[in-house]
Amino acid sequence: MFREEVFHLFLVEASTPELAFSQVVKFLSTYQLVRYDEFKVLEKETLGLRDPDFWQALEKGITKNLEVLKGFIQDLNQEGYVSIRDLLFLPQGYLSKIFHLIAHLLDGFFGIDSYFYNLVEDSHFISPQLRQKLKKEETGYFLVPVKAYFDEKIYSFETISPKKFFKI
């Protein structure tokens, strides 16, 4: 049986790891835009705010999101859309879907491409204010990793470049 696996890392504000896990489970169970066939909270890999690996994991998550964002922007650039004005002529189809995914990442809509997701601020990044707060706090925040699964291969319109798919 085929299974497509996706990884997410959630920043959660909670007083205990168990409450952090329940927030992530509730979010993934009720979120309207993404439905997984199954997901697993990796409880033993969860990092508390004062865990020595917390900041490295957080920065890795943000970096991964930036890499995805840069990749989408590069896709548009390769097709000749390099400035905001060029978007006036963006055709509907694959390229407009890429632009849509860029908007989702910037707007804070969770999706399958979200490596890191900040449940505190509903964002793919972290505000300077929250970053400062995290540096001052001793407890109350967790990075909760999740593996999620689709039982069918993802060949959605939004995720396949025609050039890559048709090997153009």
PDB file of C-alpha atoms in Angstrom:
ATOM      1  CA  MET A   1       0.000   0.000   0.000  1.00  0.00           C
ATOM      2  CA  PHE A   2       1.311   3.426  -0.962  1.00  0.00           C
ATOM      3  CA  ARG A   3       1.571   6.190   1.641  1.00  0.00           C
ATOM      4  CA  GLU A   4       2.707   9.760   1.065  1.00  0.00           C
ATOM      5  CA  GLU A   5       4.379  11.106   4.211  1.00  0.00           C
ATOM      6  CA  VAL A   6       4.528  14.769   5.190  1.00  0.00           C
ATOM      7  CA  PHE A   7       6.351  16.290   8.170  1.00  0.00           C
ATOM      8  CA  HIS A   8       5.243  19.337  10.147  1.00  0.00           C
ATOM      9  CA  LEU A   9       6.678  21.094  13.186  1.00  0.00           C
ATOM     10  CA  PHE A  10       4.198  23.103  15.254  1.00  0.00           C
ATOM     11  CA  LEU A  11       5.013  25.866  17.719  1.00  0.00           C
ATOM     12  CA  VAL A  12       2.409  25.674  20.480  1.00  0.00           C
ATOM     13  CA  GLU A  13       1.754  27.692  23.617  1.00  0.00           C
ATOM     14  CA  ALA A  14       0.689  25.352  26.421  1.00  0.00           C
ATOM     15  CA  SER A  15       1.447  24.698  30.068  1.00  0.00           C
ATOM     16  CA  THR A  16       2.200  20.990  29.531  1.00  0.00           C
ATOM     17  CA  PRO A  17       3.312  18.791  26.637  1.00  0.00           C
ATOM     18  CA  GLU A  18      -0.012  16.939  26.803  1.00  0.00           C
ATOM     19  CA  LEU A  19      -1.950  20.167  26.296  1.00  0.00           C
ATOM     20  CA  ALA A  20       0.362  21.037  23.403  1.00  0.00           C
ATOM     21  CA  PHE A  21      -0.324  17.642  21.804  1.00  0.00           C
ATOM     22  CA  SER A  22      -4.080  18.113  22.171  1.00  0.00           C
ATOM     23  CA  GLN A  23      -3.905  21.532  20.468  1.00  0.00           C
ATOM     24  CA  VAL A  24      -2.083  20.029  17.496  1.00  0.00           C
ATOM     25  CA  VAL A  25      -4.503  17.091  17.280  1.00  0.00           C
ATOM     26  CA  LYS A  26      -7.492  19.436  17.429  1.00  0.00           C
ATOM     27  CA  PHE A  27      -5.984  21.707  14.773  1.00  0.00           C
ATOM     28  CA  LEU A  28      -5.228  18.871  12.336  1.00  0.00           C
ATOM     29  CA  SER A  29      -8.566  17.173  13.003  1.00  0.00           C
ATOM     30  CA  THR A  30     -10.653  20.271  12.354  1.00  0.00           C
ATOM     31  CA  TYR A  31      -8.650  22.274   9.800  1.00  0.00           C
ATOM     32  CA  GLN A  32     -10.731  22.634   6.646  1.00  0.00           C
ATOM     33  CA  LEU A  33      -8.037  23.088   3.979  1.00  0.00           C
ATOM     34  CA  VAL A  34      -5.949  19.956   4.608  1.00  0.00           C
ATOM     35  CA  ARG A  35      -7.201  16.486   5.481  1.00  0.00           C
ATOM     36  CA  TYR A  36      -4.789  13.666   6.154  1.00  0.00           C
ATOM     37  CA  ASP A  37      -5.715   9.999   6.142  1.00  0.00           C
ATOM     38  CA  GLU A  38      -3.679   9.677   9.324  1.00  0.00           C
ATOM     39  CA  PHE A  39      -1.297  11.725  11.412  1.00  0.00           C
ATOM     40  CA  LYS A  40       0.943  10.957  14.359  1.00  0.00           C
ATOM     41  CA  VAL A  41       2.159  13.386  16.988  1.00  0.00           C
ATOM     42  CA  LEU A  42       5.777  12.477  17.726  1.00  0.00           C
ATOM     43  CA  GLU A  43       5.500  12.980  21.460  1.00  0.00           C
ATOM     44  CA  LYS A  44       8.990  11.749  22.347  1.00  0.00           C
ATOM     45  CA  GLU A  45      10.573  14.178  19.870  1.00  0.00           C
ATOM     46  CA  THR A  46       8.709  17.210  21.232  1.00  0.00           C
ATOM     47  CA  LEU A  47      10.955  20.016  22.450  1.00  0.00           C
ATOM     48  CA  GLY A  48      10.178  22.329  25.343  1.00  0.00           C
ATOM     49  CA  LEU A  49      11.223  25.970  25.322  1.00  0.00           C
ATOM     50  CA  ARG A  50      14.359  25.339  27.397  1.00  0.00           C
ATOM     51  CA  ASP A  51      15.395  22.178  25.570  1.00  0.00           C
ATOM     52  CA  PRO A  52      18.923  22.731  24.177  1.00  0.00           C
ATOM     53  CA  ASP A  53      17.711  21.874  20.647  1.00  0.00           C
ATOM     54  CA  PHE A  54      14.618  24.130  20.711  1.00  0.00           C
ATOM     55  CA  TRP A  55      16.071  27.161  18.914  1.00  0.00           C
ATOM     56  CA  GLN A  56      17.970  25.127  16.339  1.00  0.00           C
ATOM     57  CA  ALA A  57      14.795  23.184  15.465  1.00  0.00           C
ATOM     58  CA  LEU A  58      12.751  26.393  15.313  1.00  0.00           C
ATOM     59  CA  GLU A  59      15.249  28.086  12.987  1.00  0.00           C
ATOM     60  CA  LYS A  60      15.440  24.966  10.814  1.00  0.00           C
ATOM     61  CA  GLY A  61      11.658  25.019  10.444  1.00  0.00           C
ATOM     62  CA  ILE A  62      11.581  28.674   9.448  1.00  0.00           C
ATOM     63  CA  THR A  63      14.465  28.107   7.017  1.00  0.00           C
ATOM     64  CA  LYS A  64      12.620  25.187   5.401  1.00  0.00           C
ATOM     65  CA  ASN A  65       9.541  27.388   4.917  1.00  0.00           C
ATOM     66  CA  LEU A  66      11.705  30.086   3.333  1.00  0.00           C
ATOM     67  CA  GLU A  67      13.216  27.485   0.984  1.00  0.00           C
ATOM     68  CA  VAL A  68       9.734  26.423  -0.142  1.00  0.00           C
ATOM     69  CA  LEU A  69       8.741  30.059  -0.637  1.00  0.00           C
ATOM     70  CA  LYS A  70      11.924  30.808  -2.594  1.00  0.00           C
ATOM     71  CA  GLY A  71      11.293  27.735  -4.760  1.00  0.00           C
ATOM     72  CA  PHE A  72       7.802  28.933  -5.669  1.00  0.00           C
ATOM     73  CA  ILE A  73       9.121  32.420  -6.444  1.00  0.00           C
ATOM     74  CA  GLN A  74      11.876  30.877  -8.565  1.00  0.00           C
ATOM     75  CA  ASP A  75       9.221  28.925 -10.520  1.00  0.00           C
ATOM     76  CA  LEU A  76       7.466  32.204 -11.341  1.00  0.00           C
ATOM     77  CA  ASN A  77      10.764  33.905 -12.202  1.00  0.00           C
ATOM     78  CA  GLN A  78      11.731  31.100 -14.587  1.00  0.00           C
ATOM     79  CA  GLU A  79       8.485  31.698 -16.449  1.00  0.00           C
ATOM     80  CA  GLY A  80       9.268  35.408 -16.797  1.00  0.00           C
ATOM     81  CA  TYR A  81       7.274  36.774 -13.859  1.00  0.00           C
ATOM     82  CA  VAL A  82       9.891  38.737 -11.955  1.00  0.00           C
ATOM     83  CA  SER A  83       8.097  41.841 -10.685  1.00  0.00           C
ATOM     84  CA  ILE A  84       4.780  42.628  -9.041  1.00  0.00           C
ATOM     85  CA  ARG A  85       3.623  44.295 -12.283  1.00  0.00           C
ATOM     86  CA  ASP A  86       4.144  41.017 -14.147  1.00  0.00           C
ATOM     87  CA  LEU A  87       1.375  39.484 -12.050  1.00  0.00           C
ATOM     88  CA  LEU A  88      -1.134  41.545 -14.045  1.00  0.00           C
ATOM     89  CA  PHE A  89      -0.510  39.112 -16.893  1.00  0.00           C
ATOM     90  CA  LEU A  90      -0.286  35.895 -14.883  1.00  0.00           C
ATOM     91  CA  PRO A  91      -2.451  33.291 -16.632  1.00  0.00           C
ATOM     92  CA  GLN A  92      -4.833  31.076 -14.721  1.00  0.00           C
ATOM     93  CA  GLY A  93      -3.466  27.588 -14.276  1.00  0.00           C
ATOM     94  CA  TYR A  94      -0.261  26.232 -12.842  1.00  0.00           C
ATOM     95  CA  LEU A  95       1.406  29.635 -12.439  1.00  0.00           C
ATOM     96  CA  SER A  96      -1.577  31.226 -10.701  1.00  0.00           C
ATOM     97  CA  LYS A  97      -1.683  28.214  -8.375  1.00  0.00           C
ATOM     98  CA  ILE A  98       1.978  28.803  -7.516  1.00  0.00           C
ATOM     99  CA  PHE A  99       1.158  32.435  -6.744  1.00  0.00           C
ATOM    100  CA  HIS A 100      -1.766  31.208  -4.621  1.00  0.00           C
ATOM    101  CA  LEU A 101       0.578  28.944  -2.641  1.00  0.00           C
ATOM    102  CA  ILE A 102       2.968  31.867  -2.114  1.00  0.00           C
ATOM    103  CA  ALA A 103       0.060  33.907  -0.751  1.00  0.00           C
ATOM    104  CA  HIS A 104      -0.906  31.060   1.586  1.00  0.00           C
ATOM    105  CA  LEU A 105       2.599  30.821   2.998  1.00  0.00           C
ATOM    106  CA  LEU A 106       2.778  34.575   3.538  1.00  0.00           C
ATOM    107  CA  ASP A 107      -0.785  34.829   4.841  1.00  0.00           C
ATOM    108  CA  GLY A 108      -0.457  32.024   7.355  1.00  0.00           C
ATOM    109  CA  PHE A 109      -2.730  29.410   5.807  1.00  0.00           C
ATOM    110  CA  PHE A 110      -1.476  25.968   6.819  1.00  0.00           C
ATOM    111  CA  GLY A 111      -0.895  23.534   3.958  1.00  0.00           C
ATOM    112  CA  ILE A 112       0.965  20.382   3.011  1.00  0.00           C
ATOM    113  CA  ASP A 113       4.004  22.531   2.186  1.00  0.00           C
ATOM    114  CA  SER A 114       4.115  23.966   5.711  1.00  0.00           C
ATOM    115  CA  TYR A 115       7.209  22.500   7.330  1.00  0.00           C
ATOM    116  CA  PHE A 116       7.003  24.805  10.354  1.00  0.00           C
ATOM    117  CA  TYR A 117       3.701  26.229  11.540  1.00  0.00           C
ATOM    118  CA  ASN A 118       3.297  28.694  14.382  1.00  0.00           C
ATOM    119  CA  LEU A 119      -0.048  27.920  16.056  1.00  0.00           C
ATOM    120  CA  VAL A 120       0.485  30.818  18.463  1.00  0.00           C
ATOM    121  CA  GLU A 121       0.303  33.421  15.680  1.00  0.00           C
ATOM    122  CA  ASP A 122      -1.197  31.362  12.816  1.00  0.00           C
ATOM    123  CA  SER A 123       1.922  31.902  10.765  1.00  0.00           C
ATOM    124  CA  HIS A 124       4.730  30.118   8.933  1.00  0.00           C
ATOM    125  CA  PHE A 125       7.204  32.380  10.635  1.00  0.00           C
ATOM    126  CA  ILE A 126       7.612  34.031  14.025  1.00  0.00           C
ATOM    127  CA  SER A 127       7.144  37.702  14.813  1.00  0.00           C
ATOM    128  CA  PRO A 128       9.925  39.694  16.484  1.00  0.00           C
ATOM    129  CA  GLN A 129       7.606  40.215  19.466  1.00  0.00           C
ATOM    130  CA  LEU A 130       7.027  36.491  19.981  1.00  0.00           C
ATOM    131  CA  ARG A 131      10.725  35.758  19.455  1.00  0.00           C
ATOM    132  CA  GLN A 132      11.547  38.213  22.278  1.00  0.00           C
ATOM    133  CA  LYS A 133       8.873  36.684  24.498  1.00  0.00           C
ATOM    134  CA  LEU A 134      10.251  33.175  23.906  1.00  0.00           C
ATOM    135  CA  LYS A 135      13.730  34.344  24.884  1.00  0.00           C
ATOM    136  CA  LYS A 136      12.410  35.732  28.174  1.00  0.00           C
ATOM    137  CA  GLU A 137      10.066  32.889  29.151  1.00  0.00           C
ATOM    138  CA  GLU A 138      11.153  29.749  30.975  1.00  0.00           C
ATOM    139  CA  THR A 139       8.278  27.446  30.013  1.00  0.00           C
ATOM    140  CA  GLY A 140       4.953  27.390  28.233  1.00  0.00           C
ATOM    141  CA  TYR A 141       5.973  26.726  24.619  1.00  0.00           C
ATOM    142  CA  PHE A 142       6.638  23.524  22.712  1.00  0.00           C
ATOM    143  CA  LEU A 143       7.762  22.431  19.275  1.00  0.00           C
ATOM    144  CA  VAL A 144       5.556  19.474  18.410  1.00  0.00           C
ATOM    145  CA  PRO A 145       6.602  17.347  15.412  1.00  0.00           C
ATOM    146  CA  VAL A 146       3.994  15.477  13.391  1.00  0.00           C
ATOM    147  CA  LYS A 147       4.133  12.913  10.626  1.00  0.00           C
ATOM    148  CA  ALA A 148       1.043  12.967   8.440  1.00  0.00           C
ATOM    149  CA  TYR A 149       0.006  10.563   5.714  1.00  0.00           C
ATOM    150  CA  PHE A 150      -1.978  10.454   2.496  1.00  0.00           C
ATOM    151  CA  ASP A 151      -2.986   7.016   1.255  1.00  0.00           C
ATOM    152  CA  GLU A 152      -2.810   8.169  -2.365  1.00  0.00           C
ATOM    153  CA  LYS A 153       0.036   9.850  -4.219  1.00  0.00           C
ATOM    154  CA  ILE A 154      -0.353  13.608  -4.387  1.00  0.00           C
ATOM    155  CA  TYR A 155      -0.558  14.653  -8.021  1.00  0.00           C
ATOM    156  CA  SER A 156      -2.636  17.743  -7.488  1.00  0.00           C
ATOM    157  CA  PHE A 157      -2.730  20.606  -9.957  1.00  0.00           C
ATOM    158  CA  GLU A 158      -1.112  22.835  -7.369  1.00  0.00           C
ATOM    159  CA  THR A 159       1.984  20.726  -6.845  1.00  0.00           C
ATOM    160  CA  ILE A 160       3.143  19.669 -10.311  1.00  0.00           C
ATOM    161  CA  SER A 161       4.976  21.872 -12.754  1.00  0.00           C
ATOM    162  CA  PRO A 162       3.949  21.024 -16.319  1.00  0.00           C
ATOM    163  CA  LYS A 163       7.601  21.274 -17.367  1.00  0.00           C
ATOM    164  CA  LYS A 164       8.677  18.785 -14.702  1.00  0.00           C
ATOM    165  CA  PHE A 165       5.690  16.469 -15.176  1.00  0.00           C
ATOM    166  CA  PHE A 166       5.959  16.318 -18.967  1.00  0.00           C
ATOM    167  CA  LYS A 167       9.775  16.583 -18.857  1.00  0.00           C
ATOM    168  CA  ILE A 168       9.753  19.655 -21.132  1.00  0.00           C
TER     169      ILE A 168
END
